[in-house]
Short mmCIF file of C-alpha atoms in Angstrom, two decimals:
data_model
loop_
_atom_site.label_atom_id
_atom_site.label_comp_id
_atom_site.label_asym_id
_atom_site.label_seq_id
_atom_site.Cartn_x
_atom_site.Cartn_y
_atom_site.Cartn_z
CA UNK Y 175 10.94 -14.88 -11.32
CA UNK Y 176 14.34 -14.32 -10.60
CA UNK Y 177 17.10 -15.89 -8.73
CA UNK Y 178 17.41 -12.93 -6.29
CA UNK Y 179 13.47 -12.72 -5.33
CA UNK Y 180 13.91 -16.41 -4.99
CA UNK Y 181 17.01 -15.88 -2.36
CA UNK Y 182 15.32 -13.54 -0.72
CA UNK Y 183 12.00 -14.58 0.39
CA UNK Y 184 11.53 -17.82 -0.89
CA UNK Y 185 14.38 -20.40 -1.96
CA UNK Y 186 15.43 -21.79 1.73
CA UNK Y 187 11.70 -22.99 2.31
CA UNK Y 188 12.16 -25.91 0.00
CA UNK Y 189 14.66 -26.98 2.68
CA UNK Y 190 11.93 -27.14 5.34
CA UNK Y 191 9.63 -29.10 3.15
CA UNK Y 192 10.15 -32.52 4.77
CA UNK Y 193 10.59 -35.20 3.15
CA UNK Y 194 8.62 -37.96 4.86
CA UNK Y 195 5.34 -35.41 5.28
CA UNK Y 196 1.92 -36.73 3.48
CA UNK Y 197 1.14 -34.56 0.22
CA UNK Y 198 -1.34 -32.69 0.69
CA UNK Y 199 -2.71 -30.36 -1.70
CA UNK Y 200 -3.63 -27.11 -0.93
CA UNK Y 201 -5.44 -24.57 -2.99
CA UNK Y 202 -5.52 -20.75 -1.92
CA UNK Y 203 -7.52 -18.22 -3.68
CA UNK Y 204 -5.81 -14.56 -3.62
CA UNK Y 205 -8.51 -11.74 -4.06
CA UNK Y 206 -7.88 -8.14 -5.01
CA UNK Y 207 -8.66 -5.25 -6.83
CA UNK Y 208 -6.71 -4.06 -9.25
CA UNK Y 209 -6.83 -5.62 -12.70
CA UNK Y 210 -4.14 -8.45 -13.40
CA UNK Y 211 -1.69 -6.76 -15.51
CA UNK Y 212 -1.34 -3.95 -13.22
CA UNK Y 213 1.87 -3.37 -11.46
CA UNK Y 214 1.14 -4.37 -7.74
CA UNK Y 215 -0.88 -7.70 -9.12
CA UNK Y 216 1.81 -8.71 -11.68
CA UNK Y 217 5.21 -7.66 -9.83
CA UNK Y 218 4.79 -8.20 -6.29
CA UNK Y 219 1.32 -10.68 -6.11
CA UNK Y 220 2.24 -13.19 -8.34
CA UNK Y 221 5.47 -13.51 -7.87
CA UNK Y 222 4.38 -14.41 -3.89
CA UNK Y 223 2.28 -16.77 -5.45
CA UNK Y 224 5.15 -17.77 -7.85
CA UNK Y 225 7.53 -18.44 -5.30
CA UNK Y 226 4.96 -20.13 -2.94
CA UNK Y 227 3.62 -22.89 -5.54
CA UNK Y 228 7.39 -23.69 -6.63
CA UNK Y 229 8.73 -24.02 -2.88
CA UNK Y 230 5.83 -26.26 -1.73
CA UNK Y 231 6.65 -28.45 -4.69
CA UNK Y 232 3.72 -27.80 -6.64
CA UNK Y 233 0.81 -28.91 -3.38
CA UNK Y 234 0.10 -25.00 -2.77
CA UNK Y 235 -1.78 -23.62 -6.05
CA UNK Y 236 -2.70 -20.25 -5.81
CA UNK Y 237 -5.90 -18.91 -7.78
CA UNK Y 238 -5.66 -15.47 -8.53
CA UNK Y 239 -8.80 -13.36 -8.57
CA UNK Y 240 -8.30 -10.17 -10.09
CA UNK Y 241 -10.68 -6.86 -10.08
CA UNK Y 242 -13.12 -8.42 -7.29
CA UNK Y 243 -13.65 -11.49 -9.37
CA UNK Y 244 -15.41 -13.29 -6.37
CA UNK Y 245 -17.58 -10.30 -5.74
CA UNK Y 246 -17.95 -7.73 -3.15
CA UNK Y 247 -16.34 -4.04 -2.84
CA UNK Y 248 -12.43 -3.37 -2.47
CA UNK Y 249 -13.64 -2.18 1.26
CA UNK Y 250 -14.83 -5.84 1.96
CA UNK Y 251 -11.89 -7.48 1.79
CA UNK Y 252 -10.73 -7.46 5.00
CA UNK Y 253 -13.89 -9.29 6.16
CA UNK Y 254 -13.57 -11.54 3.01
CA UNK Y 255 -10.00 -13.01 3.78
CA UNK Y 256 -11.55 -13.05 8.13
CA UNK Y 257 -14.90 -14.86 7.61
CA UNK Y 258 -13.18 -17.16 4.31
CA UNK Y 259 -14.80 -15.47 1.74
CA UNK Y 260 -10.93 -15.71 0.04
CA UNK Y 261 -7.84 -17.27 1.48
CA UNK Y 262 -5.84 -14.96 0.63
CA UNK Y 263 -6.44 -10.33 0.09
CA UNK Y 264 -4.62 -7.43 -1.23
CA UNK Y 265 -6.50 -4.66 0.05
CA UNK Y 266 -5.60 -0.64 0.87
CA UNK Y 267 -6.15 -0.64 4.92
CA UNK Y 268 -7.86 2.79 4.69
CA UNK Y 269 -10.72 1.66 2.80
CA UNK Y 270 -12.10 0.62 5.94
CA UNK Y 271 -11.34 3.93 8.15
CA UNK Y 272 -10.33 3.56 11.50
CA UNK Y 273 -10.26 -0.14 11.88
CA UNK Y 274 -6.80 0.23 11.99
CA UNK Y 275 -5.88 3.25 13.67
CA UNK Y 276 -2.06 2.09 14.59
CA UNK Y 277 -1.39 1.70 10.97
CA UNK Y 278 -2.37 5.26 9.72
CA UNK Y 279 0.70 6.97 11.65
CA UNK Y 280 2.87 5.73 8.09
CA UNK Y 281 0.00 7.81 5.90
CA UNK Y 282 1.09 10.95 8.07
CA UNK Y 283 2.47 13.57 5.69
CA UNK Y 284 5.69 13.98 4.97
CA UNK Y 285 6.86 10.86 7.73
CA UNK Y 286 7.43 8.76 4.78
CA UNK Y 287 11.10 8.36 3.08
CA UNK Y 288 11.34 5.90 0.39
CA UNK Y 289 8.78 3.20 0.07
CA UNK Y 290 11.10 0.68 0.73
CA UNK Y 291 12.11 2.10 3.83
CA UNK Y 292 9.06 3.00 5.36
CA UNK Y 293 7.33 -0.77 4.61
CA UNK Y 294 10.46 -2.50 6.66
CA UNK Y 295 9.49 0.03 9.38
CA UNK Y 296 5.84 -0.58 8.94
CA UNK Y 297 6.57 -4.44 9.37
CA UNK Y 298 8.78 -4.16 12.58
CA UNK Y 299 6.56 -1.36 14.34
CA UNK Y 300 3.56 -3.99 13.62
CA UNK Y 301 5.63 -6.89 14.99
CA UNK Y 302 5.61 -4.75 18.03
CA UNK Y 303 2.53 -3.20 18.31
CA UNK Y 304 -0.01 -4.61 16.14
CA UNK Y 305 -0.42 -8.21 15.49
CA UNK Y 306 -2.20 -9.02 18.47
CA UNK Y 307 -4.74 -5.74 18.38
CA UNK Y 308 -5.24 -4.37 15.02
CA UNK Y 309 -4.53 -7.79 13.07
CA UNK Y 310 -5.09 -9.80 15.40
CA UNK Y 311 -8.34 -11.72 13.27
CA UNK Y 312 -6.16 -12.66 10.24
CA UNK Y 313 -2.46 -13.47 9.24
CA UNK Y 314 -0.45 -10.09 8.01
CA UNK Y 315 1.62 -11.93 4.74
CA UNK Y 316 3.11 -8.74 4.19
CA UNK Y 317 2.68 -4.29 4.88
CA UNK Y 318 3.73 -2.07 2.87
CA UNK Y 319 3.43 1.31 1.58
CA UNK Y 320 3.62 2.52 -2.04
CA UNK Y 321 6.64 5.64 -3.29
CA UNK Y 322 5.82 9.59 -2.63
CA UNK Y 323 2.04 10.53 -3.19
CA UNK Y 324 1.61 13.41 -5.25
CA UNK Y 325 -1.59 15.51 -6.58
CA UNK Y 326 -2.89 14.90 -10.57
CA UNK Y 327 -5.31 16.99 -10.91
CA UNK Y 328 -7.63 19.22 -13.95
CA UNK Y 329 -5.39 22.28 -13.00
CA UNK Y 330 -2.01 22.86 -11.79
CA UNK Y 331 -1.58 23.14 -8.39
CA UNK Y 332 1.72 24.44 -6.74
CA UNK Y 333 0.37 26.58 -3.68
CA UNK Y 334 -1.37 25.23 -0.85
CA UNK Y 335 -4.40 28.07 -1.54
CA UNK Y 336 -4.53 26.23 -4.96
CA UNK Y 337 -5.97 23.62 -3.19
CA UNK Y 338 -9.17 25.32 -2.05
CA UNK Y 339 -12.26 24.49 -3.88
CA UNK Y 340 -10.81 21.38 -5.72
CA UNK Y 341 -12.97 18.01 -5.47
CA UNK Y 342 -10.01 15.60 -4.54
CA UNK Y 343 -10.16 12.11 -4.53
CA UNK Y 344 -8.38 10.97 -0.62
CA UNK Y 345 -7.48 6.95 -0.20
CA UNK Y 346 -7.89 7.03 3.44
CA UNK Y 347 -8.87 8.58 6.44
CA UNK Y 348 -5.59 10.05 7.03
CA UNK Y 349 -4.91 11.54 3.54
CA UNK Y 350 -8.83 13.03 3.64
CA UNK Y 351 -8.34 15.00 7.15
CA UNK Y 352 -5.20 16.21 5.80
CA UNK Y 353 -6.63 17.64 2.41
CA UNK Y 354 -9.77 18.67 4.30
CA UNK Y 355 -7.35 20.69 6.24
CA UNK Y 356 -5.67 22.17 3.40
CA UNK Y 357 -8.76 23.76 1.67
CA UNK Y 358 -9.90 21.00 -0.87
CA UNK Y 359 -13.02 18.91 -0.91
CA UNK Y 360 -11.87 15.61 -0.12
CA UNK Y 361 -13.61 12.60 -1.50
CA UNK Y 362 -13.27 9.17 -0.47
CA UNK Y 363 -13.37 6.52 -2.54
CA UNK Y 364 -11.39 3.00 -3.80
CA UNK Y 365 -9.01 3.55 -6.78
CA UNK Y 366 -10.93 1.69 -9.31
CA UNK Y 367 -13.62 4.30 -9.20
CA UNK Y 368 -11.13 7.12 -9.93
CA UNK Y 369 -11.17 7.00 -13.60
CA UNK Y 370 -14.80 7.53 -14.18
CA UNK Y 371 -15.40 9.82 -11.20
CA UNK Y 372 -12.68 12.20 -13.41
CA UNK Y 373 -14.35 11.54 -16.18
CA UNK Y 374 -17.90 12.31 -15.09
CA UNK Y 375 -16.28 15.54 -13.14
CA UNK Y 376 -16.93 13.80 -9.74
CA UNK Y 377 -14.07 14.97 -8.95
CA UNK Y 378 -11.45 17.14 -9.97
CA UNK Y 379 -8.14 15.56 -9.74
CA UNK Y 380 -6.80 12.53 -7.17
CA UNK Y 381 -3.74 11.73 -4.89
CA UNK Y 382 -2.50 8.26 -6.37
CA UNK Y 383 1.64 7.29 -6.95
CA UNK Y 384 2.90 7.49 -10.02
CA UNK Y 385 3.17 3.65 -10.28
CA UNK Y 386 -0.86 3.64 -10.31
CA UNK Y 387 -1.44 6.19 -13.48
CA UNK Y 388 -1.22 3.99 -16.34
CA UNK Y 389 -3.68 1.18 -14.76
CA UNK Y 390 -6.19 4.30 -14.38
CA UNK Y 391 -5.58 5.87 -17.52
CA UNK Y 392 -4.89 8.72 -15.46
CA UNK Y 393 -2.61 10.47 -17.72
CA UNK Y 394 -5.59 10.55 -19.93
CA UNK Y 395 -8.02 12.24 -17.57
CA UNK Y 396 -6.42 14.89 -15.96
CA UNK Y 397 -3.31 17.00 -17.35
CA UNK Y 398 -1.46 18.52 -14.22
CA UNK Y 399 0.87 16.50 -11.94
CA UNK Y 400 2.24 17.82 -8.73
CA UNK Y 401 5.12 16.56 -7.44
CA UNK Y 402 7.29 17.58 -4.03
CA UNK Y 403 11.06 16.93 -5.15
CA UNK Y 404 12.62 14.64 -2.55
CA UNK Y 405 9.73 14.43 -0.10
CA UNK Y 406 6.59 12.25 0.14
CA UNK Y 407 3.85 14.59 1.04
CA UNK Y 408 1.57 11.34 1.89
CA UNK Y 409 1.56 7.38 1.31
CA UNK Y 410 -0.87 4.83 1.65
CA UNK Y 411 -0.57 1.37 4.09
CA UNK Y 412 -1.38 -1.58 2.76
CA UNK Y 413 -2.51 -4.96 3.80
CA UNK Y 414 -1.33 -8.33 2.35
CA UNK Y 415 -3.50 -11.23 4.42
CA UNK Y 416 -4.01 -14.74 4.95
CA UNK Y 417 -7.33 -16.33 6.81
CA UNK Y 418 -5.87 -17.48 10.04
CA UNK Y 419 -7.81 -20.81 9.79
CA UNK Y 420 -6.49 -21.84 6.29
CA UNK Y 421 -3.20 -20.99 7.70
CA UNK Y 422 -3.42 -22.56 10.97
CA UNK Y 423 -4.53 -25.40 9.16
CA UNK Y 424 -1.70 -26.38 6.50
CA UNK Y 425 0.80 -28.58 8.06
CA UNK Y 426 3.88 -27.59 8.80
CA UNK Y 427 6.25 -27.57 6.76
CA UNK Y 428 3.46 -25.60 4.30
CA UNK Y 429 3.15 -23.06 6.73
CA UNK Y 430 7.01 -23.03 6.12
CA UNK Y 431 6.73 -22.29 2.82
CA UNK Y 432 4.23 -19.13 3.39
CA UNK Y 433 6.41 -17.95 6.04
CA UNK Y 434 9.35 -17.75 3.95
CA UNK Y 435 7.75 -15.70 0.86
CA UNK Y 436 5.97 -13.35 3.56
CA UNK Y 437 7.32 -10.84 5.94
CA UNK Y 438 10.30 -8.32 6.73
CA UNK Y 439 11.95 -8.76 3.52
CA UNK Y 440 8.41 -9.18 1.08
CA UNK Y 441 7.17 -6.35 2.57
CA UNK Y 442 10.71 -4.41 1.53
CA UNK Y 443 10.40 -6.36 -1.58
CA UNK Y 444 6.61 -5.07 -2.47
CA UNK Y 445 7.56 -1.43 -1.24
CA UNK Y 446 10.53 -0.37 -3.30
CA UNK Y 447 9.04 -2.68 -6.85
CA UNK Y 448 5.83 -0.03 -5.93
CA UNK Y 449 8.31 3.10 -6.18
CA UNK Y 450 10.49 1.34 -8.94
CA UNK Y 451 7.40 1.62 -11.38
CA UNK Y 452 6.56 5.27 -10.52
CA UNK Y 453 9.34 6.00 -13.21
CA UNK Y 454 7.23 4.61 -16.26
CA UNK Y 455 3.93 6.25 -15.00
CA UNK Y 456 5.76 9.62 -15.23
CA UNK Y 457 7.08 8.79 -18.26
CA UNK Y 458 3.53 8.31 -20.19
CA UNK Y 459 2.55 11.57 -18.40
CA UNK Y 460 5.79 13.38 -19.95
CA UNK Y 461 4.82 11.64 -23.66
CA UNK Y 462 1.27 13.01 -23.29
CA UNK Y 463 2.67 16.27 -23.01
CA UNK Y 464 1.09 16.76 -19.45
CA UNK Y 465 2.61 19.36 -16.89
CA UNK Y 466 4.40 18.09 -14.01
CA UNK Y 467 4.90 20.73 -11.63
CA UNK Y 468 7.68 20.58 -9.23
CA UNK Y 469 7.92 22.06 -5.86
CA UNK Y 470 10.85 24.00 -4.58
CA UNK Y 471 12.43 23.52 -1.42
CA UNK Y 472 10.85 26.75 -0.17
CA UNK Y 473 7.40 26.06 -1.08
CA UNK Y 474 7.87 22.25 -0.26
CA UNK Y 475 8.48 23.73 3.30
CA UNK Y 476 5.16 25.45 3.20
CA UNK Y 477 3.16 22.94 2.64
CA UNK Y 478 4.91 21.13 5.55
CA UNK Y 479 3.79 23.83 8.00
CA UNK Y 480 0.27 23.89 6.55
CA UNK Y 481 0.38 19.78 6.86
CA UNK Y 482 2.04 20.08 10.78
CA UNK Y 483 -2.06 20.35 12.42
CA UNK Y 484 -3.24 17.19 10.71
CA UNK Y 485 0.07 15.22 12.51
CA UNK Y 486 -0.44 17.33 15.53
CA UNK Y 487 -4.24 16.26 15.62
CA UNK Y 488 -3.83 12.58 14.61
CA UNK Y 489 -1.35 12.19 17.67
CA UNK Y 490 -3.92 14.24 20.10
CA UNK Y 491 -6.81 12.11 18.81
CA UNK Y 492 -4.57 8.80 19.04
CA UNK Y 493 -3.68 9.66 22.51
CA UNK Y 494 -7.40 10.44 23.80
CA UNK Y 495 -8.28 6.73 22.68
CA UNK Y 496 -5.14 5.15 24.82
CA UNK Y 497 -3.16 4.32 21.50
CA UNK Y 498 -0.25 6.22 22.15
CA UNK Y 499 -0.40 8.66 19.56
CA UNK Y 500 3.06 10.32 20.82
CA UNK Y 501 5.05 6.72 21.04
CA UNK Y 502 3.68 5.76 17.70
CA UNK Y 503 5.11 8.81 15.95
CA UNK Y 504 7.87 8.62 17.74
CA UNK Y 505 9.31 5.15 17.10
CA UNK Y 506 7.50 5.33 13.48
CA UNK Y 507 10.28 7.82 12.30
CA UNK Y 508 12.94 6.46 14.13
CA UNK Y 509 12.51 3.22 12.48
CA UNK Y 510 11.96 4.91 9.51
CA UNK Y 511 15.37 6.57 9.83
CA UNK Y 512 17.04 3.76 10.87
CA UNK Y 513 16.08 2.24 7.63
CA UNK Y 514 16.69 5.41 5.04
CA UNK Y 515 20.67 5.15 6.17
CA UNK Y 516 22.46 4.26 3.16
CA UNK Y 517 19.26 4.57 0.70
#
């Protein structure tokens, strides 16, 4: 841990631990699905846990659980951190599609900036909008998305028309209308089941971050990378949770401490370490002698038109169900703006 993650979402709750309170100890089990040493888990997870067991003094202990460790499919745990099954969930909100439909307008493509950005506008547009519909059964610790989303896949693709017959693995809802739309057959499923539905020839490539390839191997499986220069053609929201009775129930000056490591600023925090460790996944893709393949401005700009119907549905679709597809999208990349100033 360092002193700066400490300033920023952590060190001022030991000031609100009071003194004359009872000790009580407190044990919270965090559940997710990646293995420990990968980057999300051991750069953004544990250092919330980190940070919370030092600033309660040592009465919050935090058992991690990696790789489903207390059972149950990456889609389940949602319902595992709302009925108790864990205290505390990592999870990819599109694994359970269209239980949060406010959420998806940040997977639109090409709305994203950098990840960094984009989670500090997820945050504040869920402040507004969503805690008291689409979260409203648990406690949001933190949302965030991950850096640009590009395509690895068994053969280089650079045109949109390349697209059209590939088997591509889509994280959520949004990602899988949107390559549906573009020509490929999109398959949904969690990331952990990417490397062996490659290997098997499941499928033929996947849309994962950079940051993701070395947990998967993916390097490995696949030897094409396609990436679209300054632009994100898609990212994926995720979900950082708390059960709302194990929270409601700490006293407080512990819920304090777990305000103080979540939020605004660990959702920035968790966003921009995501797109800081794209930079060694592309590296072990370079050292395997992969190709990367990047797009031009010009055909960048294509693929923008051919994306426009998926946003231009999403918003229809989001307006027929009395979400407000238009005033999503709307204040969703004016935030977004407001935050890329000056990054």
């Amino acid at each position: 841990m360092t002193l700066t993650r400490r300033t920023v979402f952590g060190l001022v709750a030991a000031a609100c631990l009071s003194t004359g309170a009872a000790a009580q100890e407190v044990t919270l089990r965090l559940h997710q699905f990646l293995p420990a040493q990968a980057n999300v888990p051991a750069h953004i997870l544990d250092v919330w846990a980190d940070n919370v067991e030092a600033d309660s003094g040592g009465r919050i202990k935090v058992d991690r659980f990696p790789s489903m460790q207390l059972g149950g499919t990456p889609p389940q745990l949602i319902d595992q951190a709302i009925d108790g099954v864990a205290d505390v969930i990592w999870t990819v909100a599109g694994y359970t599609p269209g239980r949060f439909p406010q959420l998806e307008v940040f997977e639109l493509p090409f709305i994203s900036t950098s990840a960094e950005a984009t989670s500090r506008a997820y945050w504040e547009l869920a402040e507004e909008r969503m805690m008291d519909t689409d979260f409203a059964a648990f406690k949001p610790l933190g949302l965030w998305v991950h850096g640009p989303g590009l395509i690895h896949a068994n053969r280089p693709i650079a045109d949109v028309a390349d697209l059209n017959g590939l088997k591509l693995r889509a994280p959520t809802r949004t990602t899988t209308t949107l390559f549906t739309g573009l020509g490929a057959t999109s398959v949904g499923m969690p990331v952990p089941a990417v490397p062996e539905a490659l290997s098997k020839g499941v499928i033929d490539g996947a849309v994962i971050p950079w940051e993701v390839v070395p947990a998967l191997k993916v390097h490995e499986l696949v030897s094409n990378h396609t990436e679209f220069g300054d632009a994100h053609l898609y990212t994926t929201a995720f979900i950082f949770a708390m059960n709302k009775g194990v929270y409601e129930g700490l006293p407080d000056d512990l819920k304090a401490v777990i305000d103080a490591n979540s939020g605004l600023e660990f959702s920035a925090f968790a966003g921009s370490m995501m797109e800081e460790y794209d930079a060694p996944g592309r590296a072990m893709a370079e050292e395997a002698g992969n190709t990367i393949v990047t797009l031009t401005d010009e055909q960048v700009a294509a693929w923008r038109v051919a994306s426009q119907p998926t946003i231009d549905n999403w918003i229809a679709e989001a307006d027929a169900a009395g979400i407000d597809g238009t005033g999503l999208y709307e204040a969703a990349t004016a935030l977004i703006a407001k935050h890329s100033v000056g990054n």
